[in-house]
Coordinates of C-alpha atoms in Angstrom, one line a residue:
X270 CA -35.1 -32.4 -77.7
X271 CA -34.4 -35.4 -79.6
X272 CA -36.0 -35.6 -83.1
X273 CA -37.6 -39.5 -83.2
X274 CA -38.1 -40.8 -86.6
X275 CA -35.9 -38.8 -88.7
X276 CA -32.5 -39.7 -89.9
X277 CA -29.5 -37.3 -88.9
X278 CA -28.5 -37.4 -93.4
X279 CA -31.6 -36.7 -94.4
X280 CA -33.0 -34.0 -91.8
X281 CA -29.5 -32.1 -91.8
X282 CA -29.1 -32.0 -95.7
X283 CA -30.2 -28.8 -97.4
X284 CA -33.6 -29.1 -98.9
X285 CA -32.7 -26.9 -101.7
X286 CA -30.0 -28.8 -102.8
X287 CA -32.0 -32.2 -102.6
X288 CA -32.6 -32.8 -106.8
X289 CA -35.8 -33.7 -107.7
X290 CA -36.9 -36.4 -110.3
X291 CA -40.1 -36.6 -112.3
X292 CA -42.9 -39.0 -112.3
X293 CA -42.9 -41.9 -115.2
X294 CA -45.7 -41.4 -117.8
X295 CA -46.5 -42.9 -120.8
X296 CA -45.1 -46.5 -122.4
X297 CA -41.4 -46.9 -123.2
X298 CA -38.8 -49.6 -124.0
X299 CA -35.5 -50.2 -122.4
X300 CA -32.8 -52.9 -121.7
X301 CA -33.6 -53.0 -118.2
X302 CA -35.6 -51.2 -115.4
X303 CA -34.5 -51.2 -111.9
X304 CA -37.5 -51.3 -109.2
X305 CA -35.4 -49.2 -105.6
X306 CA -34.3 -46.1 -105.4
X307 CA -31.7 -46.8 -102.7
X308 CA -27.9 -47.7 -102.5
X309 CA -28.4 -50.9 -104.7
X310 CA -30.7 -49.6 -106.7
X311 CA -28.6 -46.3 -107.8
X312 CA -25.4 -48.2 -107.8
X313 CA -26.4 -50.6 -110.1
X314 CA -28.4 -48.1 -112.4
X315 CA -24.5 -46.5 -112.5
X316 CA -23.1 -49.9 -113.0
X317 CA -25.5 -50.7 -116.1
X318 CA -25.4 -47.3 -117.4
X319 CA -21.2 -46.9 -117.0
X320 CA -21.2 -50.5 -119.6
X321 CA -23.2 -49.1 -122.2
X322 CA -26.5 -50.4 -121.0
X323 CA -30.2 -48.8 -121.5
X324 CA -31.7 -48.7 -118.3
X325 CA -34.8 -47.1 -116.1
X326 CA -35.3 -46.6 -112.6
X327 CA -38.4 -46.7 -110.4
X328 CA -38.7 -45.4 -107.0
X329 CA -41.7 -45.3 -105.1
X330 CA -41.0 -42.6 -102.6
X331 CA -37.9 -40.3 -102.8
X332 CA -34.4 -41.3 -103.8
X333 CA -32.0 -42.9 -100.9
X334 CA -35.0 -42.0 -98.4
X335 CA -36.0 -46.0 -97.3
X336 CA -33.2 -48.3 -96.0
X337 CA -30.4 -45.9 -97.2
X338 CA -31.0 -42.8 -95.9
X339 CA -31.1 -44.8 -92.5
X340 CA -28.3 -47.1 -92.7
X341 CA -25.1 -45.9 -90.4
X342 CA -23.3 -45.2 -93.1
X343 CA -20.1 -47.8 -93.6
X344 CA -18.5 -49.8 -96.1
X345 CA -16.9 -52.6 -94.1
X346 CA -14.2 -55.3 -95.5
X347 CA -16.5 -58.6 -94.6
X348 CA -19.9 -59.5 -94.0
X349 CA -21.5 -59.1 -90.6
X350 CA -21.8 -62.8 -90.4
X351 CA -19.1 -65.1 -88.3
X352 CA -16.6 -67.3 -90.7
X353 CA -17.4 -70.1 -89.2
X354 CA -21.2 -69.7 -88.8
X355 CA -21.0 -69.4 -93.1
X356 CA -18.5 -72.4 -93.1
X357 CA -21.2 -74.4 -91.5
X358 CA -23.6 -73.5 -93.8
X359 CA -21.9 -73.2 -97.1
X360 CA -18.4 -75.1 -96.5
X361 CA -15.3 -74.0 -96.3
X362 CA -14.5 -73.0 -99.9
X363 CA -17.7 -71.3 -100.0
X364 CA -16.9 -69.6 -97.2
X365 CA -13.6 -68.2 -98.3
X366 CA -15.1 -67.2 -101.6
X367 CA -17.3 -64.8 -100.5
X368 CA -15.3 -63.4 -97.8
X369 CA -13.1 -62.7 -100.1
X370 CA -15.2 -61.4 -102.7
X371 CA -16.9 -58.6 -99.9
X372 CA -13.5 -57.7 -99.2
X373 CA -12.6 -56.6 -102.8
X374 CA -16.2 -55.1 -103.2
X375 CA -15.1 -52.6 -100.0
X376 CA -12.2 -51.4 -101.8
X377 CA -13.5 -51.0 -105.3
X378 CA -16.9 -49.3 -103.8
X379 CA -14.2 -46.8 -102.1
X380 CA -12.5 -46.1 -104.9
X381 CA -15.5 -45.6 -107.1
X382 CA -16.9 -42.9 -104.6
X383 CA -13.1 -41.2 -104.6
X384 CA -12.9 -41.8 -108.6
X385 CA -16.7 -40.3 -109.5
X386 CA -16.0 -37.5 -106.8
X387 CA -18.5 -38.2 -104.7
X388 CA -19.0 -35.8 -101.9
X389 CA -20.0 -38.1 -99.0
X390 CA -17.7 -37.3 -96.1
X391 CA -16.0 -40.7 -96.7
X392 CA -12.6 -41.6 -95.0
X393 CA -11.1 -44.7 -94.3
X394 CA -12.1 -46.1 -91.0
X395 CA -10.5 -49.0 -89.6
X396 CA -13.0 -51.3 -87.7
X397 CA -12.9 -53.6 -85.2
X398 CA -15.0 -56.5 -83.8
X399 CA -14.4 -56.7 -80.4
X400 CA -15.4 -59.6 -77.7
X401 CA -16.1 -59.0 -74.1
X402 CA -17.2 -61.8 -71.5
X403 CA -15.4 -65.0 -71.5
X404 CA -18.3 -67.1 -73.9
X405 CA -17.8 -64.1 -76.7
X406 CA -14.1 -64.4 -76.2
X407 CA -13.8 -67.9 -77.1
X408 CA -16.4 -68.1 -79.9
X409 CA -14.4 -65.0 -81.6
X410 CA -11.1 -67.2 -80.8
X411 CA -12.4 -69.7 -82.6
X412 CA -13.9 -68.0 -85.5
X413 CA -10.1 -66.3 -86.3
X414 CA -8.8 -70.1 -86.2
X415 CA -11.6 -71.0 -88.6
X416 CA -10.2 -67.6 -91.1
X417 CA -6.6 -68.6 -90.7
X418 CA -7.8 -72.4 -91.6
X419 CA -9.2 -71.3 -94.7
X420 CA -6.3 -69.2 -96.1
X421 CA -7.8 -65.8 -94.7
X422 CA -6.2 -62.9 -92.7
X423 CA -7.6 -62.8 -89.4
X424 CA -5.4 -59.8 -87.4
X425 CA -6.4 -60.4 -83.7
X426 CA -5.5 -57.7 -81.4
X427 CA -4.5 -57.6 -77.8
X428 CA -6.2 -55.6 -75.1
X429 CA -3.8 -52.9 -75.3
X430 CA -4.4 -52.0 -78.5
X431 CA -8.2 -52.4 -78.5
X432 CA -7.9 -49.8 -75.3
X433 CA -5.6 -47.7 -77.1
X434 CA -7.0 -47.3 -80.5
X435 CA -10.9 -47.9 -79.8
X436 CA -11.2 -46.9 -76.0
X437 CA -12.7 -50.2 -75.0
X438 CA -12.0 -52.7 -72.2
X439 CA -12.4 -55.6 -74.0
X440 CA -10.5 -59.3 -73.8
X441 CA -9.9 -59.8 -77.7
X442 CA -10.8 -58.1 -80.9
X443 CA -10.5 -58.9 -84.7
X444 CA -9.3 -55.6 -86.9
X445 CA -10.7 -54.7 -90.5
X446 CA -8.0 -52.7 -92.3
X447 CA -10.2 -52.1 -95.4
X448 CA -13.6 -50.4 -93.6
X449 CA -14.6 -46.4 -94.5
X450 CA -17.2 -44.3 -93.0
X451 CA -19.5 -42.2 -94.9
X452 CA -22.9 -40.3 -95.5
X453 CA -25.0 -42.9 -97.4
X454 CA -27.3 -40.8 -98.2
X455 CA -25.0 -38.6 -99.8
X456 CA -23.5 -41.0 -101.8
X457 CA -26.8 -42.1 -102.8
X458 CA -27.6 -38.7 -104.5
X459 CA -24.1 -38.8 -106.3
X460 CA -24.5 -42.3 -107.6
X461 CA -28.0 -41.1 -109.2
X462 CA -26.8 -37.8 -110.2
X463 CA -23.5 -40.4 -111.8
X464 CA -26.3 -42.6 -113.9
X465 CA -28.0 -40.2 -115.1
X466 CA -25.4 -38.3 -116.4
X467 CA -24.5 -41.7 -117.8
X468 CA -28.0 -41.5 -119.4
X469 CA -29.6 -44.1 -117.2
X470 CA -33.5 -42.1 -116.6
X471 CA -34.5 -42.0 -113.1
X472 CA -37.9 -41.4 -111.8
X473 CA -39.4 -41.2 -108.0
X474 CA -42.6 -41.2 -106.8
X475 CA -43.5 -43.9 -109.3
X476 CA -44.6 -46.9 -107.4
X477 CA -44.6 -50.0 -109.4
X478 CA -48.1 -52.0 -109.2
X479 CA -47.8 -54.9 -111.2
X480 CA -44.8 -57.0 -113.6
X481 CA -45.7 -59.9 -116.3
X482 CA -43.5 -61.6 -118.2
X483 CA -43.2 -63.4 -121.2
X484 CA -40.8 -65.5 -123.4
X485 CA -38.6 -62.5 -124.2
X486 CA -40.0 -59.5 -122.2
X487 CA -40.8 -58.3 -119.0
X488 CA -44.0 -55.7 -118.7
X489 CA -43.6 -53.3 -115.4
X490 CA -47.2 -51.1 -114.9
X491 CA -46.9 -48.0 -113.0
X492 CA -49.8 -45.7 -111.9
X493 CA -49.0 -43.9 -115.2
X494 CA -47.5 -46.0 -118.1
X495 CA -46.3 -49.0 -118.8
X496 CA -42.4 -50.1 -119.8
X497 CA -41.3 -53.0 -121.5
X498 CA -37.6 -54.5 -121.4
X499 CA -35.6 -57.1 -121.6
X500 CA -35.0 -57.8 -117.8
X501 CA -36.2 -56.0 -114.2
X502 CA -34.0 -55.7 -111.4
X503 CA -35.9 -55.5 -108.1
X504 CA -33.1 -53.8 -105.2
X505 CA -35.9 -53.2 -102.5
X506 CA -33.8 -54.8 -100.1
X507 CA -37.1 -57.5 -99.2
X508 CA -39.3 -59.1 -101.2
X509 CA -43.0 -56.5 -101.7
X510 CA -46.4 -58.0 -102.2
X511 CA -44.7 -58.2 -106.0
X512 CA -42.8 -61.0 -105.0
X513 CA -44.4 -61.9 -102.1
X514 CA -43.6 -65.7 -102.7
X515 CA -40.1 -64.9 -101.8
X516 CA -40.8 -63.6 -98.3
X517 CA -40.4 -67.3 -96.9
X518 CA -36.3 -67.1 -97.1
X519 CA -36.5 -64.2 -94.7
X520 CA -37.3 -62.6 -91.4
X521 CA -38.3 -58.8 -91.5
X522 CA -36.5 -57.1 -88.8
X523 CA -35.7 -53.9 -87.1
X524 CA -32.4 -52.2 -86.2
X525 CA -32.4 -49.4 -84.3
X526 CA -30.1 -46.2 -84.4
X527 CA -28.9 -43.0 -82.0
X528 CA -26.5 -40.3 -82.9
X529 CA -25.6 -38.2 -79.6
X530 CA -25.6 -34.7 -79.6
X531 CA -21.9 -33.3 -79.5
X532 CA -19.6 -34.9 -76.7
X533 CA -17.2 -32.4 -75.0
X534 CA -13.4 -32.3 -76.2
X535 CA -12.5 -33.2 -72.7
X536 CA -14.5 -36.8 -73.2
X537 CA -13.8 -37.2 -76.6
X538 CA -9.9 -38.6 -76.3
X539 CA -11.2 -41.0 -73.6
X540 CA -13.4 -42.8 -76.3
X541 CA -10.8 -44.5 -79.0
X542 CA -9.9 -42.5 -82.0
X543 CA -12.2 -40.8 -84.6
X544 CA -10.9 -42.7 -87.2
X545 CA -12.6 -46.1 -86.0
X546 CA -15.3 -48.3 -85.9
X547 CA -16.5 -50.9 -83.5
X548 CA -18.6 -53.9 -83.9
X549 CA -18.9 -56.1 -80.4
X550 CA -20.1 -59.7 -80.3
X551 CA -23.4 -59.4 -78.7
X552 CA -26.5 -60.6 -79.5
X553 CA -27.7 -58.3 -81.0
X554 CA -24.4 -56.8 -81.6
X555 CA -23.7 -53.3 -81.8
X556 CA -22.0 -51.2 -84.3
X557 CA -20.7 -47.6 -83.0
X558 CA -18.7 -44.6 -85.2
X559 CA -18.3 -41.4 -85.1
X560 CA -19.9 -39.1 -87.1
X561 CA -18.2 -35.5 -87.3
X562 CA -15.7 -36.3 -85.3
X563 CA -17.9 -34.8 -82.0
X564 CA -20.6 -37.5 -82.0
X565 CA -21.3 -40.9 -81.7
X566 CA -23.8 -42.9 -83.7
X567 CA -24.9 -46.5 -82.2
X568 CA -26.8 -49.5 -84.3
X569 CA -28.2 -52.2 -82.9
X570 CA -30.8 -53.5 -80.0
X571 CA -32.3 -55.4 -83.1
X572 CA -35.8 -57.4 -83.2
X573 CA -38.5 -59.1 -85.1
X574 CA -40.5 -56.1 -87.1
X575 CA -43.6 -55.6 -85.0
X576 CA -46.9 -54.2 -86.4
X577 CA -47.0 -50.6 -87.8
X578 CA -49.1 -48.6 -85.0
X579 CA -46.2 -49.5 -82.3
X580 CA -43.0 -48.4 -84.3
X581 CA -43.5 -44.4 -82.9
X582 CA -43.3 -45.9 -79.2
X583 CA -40.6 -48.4 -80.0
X584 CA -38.0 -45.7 -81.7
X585 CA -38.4 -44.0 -78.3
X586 CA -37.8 -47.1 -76.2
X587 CA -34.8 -48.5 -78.0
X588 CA -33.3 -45.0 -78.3
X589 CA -32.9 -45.0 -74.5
X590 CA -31.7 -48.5 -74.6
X591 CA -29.5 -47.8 -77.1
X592 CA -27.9 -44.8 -75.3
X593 CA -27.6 -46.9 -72.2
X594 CA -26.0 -49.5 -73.9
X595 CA -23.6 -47.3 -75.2
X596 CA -22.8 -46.2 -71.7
X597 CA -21.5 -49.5 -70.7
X598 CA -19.5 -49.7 -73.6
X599 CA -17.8 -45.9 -72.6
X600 CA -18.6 -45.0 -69.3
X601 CA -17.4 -41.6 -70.2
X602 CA -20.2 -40.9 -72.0
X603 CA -23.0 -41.6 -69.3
X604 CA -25.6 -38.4 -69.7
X605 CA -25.0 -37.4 -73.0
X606 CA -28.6 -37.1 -74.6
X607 CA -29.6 -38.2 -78.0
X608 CA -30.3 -36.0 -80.7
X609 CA -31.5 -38.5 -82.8
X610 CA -33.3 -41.9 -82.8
X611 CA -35.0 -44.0 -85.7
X612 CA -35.3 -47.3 -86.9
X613 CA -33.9 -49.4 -90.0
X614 CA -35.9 -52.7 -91.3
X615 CA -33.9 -55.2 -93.3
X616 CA -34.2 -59.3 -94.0
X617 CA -32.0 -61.7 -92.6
X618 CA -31.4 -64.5 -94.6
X619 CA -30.5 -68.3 -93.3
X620 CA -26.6 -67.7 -93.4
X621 CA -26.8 -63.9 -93.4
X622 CA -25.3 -63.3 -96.8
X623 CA -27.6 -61.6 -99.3
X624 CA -29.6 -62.9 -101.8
X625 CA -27.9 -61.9 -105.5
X626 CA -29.2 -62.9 -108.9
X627 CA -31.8 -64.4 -110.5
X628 CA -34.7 -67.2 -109.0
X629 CA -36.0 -70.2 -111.0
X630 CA -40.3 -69.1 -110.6
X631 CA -39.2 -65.2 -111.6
X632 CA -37.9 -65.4 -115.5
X633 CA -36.1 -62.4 -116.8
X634 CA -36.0 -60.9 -113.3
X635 CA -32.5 -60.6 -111.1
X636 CA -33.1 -59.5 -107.2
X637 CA -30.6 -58.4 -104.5
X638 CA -32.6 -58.6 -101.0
X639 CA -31.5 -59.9 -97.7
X640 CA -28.2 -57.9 -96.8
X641 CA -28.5 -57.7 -92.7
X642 CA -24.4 -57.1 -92.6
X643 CA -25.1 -53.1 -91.4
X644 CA -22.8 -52.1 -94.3
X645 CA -23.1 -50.2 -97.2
X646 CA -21.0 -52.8 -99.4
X647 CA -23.5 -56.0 -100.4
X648 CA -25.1 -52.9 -101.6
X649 CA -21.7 -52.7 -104.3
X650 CA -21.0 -55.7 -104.5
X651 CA -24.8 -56.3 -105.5
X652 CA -24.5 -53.9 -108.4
X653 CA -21.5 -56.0 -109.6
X654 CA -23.0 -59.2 -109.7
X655 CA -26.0 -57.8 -111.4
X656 CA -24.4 -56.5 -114.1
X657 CA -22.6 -59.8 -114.5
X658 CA -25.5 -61.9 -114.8
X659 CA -27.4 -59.2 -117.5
X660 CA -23.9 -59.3 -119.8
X661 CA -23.5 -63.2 -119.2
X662 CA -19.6 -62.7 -117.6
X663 CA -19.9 -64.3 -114.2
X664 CA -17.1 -65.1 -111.6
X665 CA -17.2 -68.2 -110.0
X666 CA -17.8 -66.0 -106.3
X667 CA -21.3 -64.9 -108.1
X668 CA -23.1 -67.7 -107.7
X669 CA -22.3 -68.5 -103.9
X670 CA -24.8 -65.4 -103.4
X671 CA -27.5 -67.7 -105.7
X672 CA -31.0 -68.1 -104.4
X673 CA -29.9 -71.9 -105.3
X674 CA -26.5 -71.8 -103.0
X675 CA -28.1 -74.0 -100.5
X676 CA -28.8 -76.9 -103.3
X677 CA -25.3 -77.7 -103.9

């Protein structure tokens, strides 16, 4: 039977090797406290706590078990957004900028994990957006014209190659060289176990209730105690009722996810290589891997977040949408049954790049919300530009991911 509700990294790592980490009492002082226990959140406590820096994290619930521990687990070499779509937005230097700067964050994220030793079943994965009916066709055309225009590489591939290396019958196809899978939550618990050895202090099930701020300081209240520092960073992903006057650059929505149970050897070599990735061009688009080289794990069938009491029901519906879907993509794979379905809320901003840095109304606060790409890297790259802003050395990319990148 399928398990509903439960990601496939969490419910299949051993509990007694899942480290625990105490509740914050009492009042302290620090450099900075970091509100999320996820990706972000434990990347950037290692980040701040690798340069020297004091720092304190909060989680509310456990460690990578929110938006991480549900993620599909890839670190991919440019945003999920078109080229073109951000070149509208931003312009065209803009544009290049921070394509450019995801790219780099996908390589140094992979060699961090390889450099720290973290053990997350990561391998490089080469990726692949691929366009199907004549409309996708021509908008993907177009938007490797638009990379090529702005100094970019844009490798398009034929439709041998996408039926040779990914299994698909599809007309065209973009290829990202610099994409890896891996277990995110996994690599979660290694960046936290990395900080803290670094002598950043975690803590979990310490929900922060309330944050004031002064001229100098910053005042976080938990349940328990009370911490004052010279900056928060708040990586929950979307503004909470903390900051709920942020909420108007988003929309709150829900991916959806399936991981098959094992596929037989003899269907396996009909579906691409294990060693790949595919993103089509739908809308919503879908993202499928492999995972352990005998399964397949689908994203997608996105929509608006609906209320709380429905979300059991829904997991169940888009499940069996998902694992249709996937059979239209691989026909091969028609009656293979799902052995696991759940769901993954994110924001979407405007443009689809994330939110990084600091906002005018918020003083001594920096925030990293809004990454809808489906990879683990704004999650990186986030951590980077944090740090950044705390020691005062920005790069010029930083401050296209400003809340204020719109006002220019």
């Amino acid at each position: 039977m399928p398990r509903y509700g439960k990601s496939p990294w969490i419910d299949r790592y051993p509990t007694s090797r899942v480290p625990v980490y105490p509740r914050q009492r009492g009042a302290a002082q620090t450099s900075v406290v970091i509100v999320g226990g996820g990706l972000t959140g434990c990347a950037t406590a290692y980040a701040f706590a690798a340069a020297g820096v004091d720092v304190i994290l909060f989680e509310a619930g456990r460690i990578g078990h929110g938006s991480t521990g549900s993620a599909i687990g890839w670190i991919a070499g440019e945003p999920g957004a078109a080229f073109m779509d951000v070149e509208k937005t931003l312009g065209r230097k803009l544009a290049r900028d921070t394509f450019r700067a995801w790219r780099r964050a996908a390589l140094d994220f992979r060699a961090l994990l390889r450099r720290i030793d973290i053990k997350c079943a990561l391998q490089p994965a080469g990726a692949a957006t691929v366009a199907v009916t004549p409309d996708e066709i021509a908008r993907l055309t177009r938007d490797l014209k638009a990379r090529r225009d702005a100094g970019l590489n844009a490798a398009a591939l034929n439709a041998r190659v996408i039926r040779s290396e990914f299994g698909l019958d599809a007309g065209a196809a973009s290829r990202d060289k610099d994409g890896a899978a891996f277990d995110p939550y996994r690599a979660c618990l290694g960046l936290a176990a990395a900080a803290r050895d670094r002598g950043a202090r975690l803590f979990e099930h310490t929900a922060v209730r309330r944050i004031t701020f002064g001229r100098r300081n910053v005042d976080i209240f938990t349940a328990h105690g009370q911490i004052r520092a010279a900056r928060v960073v708040i990586a929950t992903g979307v503004p909470t009722p903390l900051h709920q006057s942020l909420a108007r650059h988003f929309w709150f929505r829900t991916a959806y996810l399936a991981l098959t149970s094992p596929i037989p050897a003899k269907i396996r070599h009909l579906v691409g290589t294990r060693a790949s990735i595919v993103r089509d061009t739908a809308a919503p688009p879908h993202t499928v891997r492999w995972v352990q080289d005998e399964r397949l794990l689908i994203a997608g069938a996105d929509t608006l977040s609906g209320p709380p009491r429905t979300r059991d029901k829904t997991i169940v519906q888009r499940t069996g949408q998902l694992m249709y879907e996937l059979s239209t993509l691989y026909p091969d794979v028609s009656g293979i049954q799902p052995a696991y379905g759940w769901d993954a809320a994110y924001g979407r901003t405007n443009d689809g790049l994330p939110f990084i840095g600091p906002h005018r109304n918020h003083p001594h606060h920096l925030f990293a919300f809004g990454d809808s790409s489906t990879s683990a890297t704004g999650a990186y790259l986030a951590s980077r530009i944090l740090l950044r802003h705390h020691l005062g050395e920005l790069e010029p990319a930083d401050e296209h991911f400003a809340f204020t990148r719109y006002e220019r």
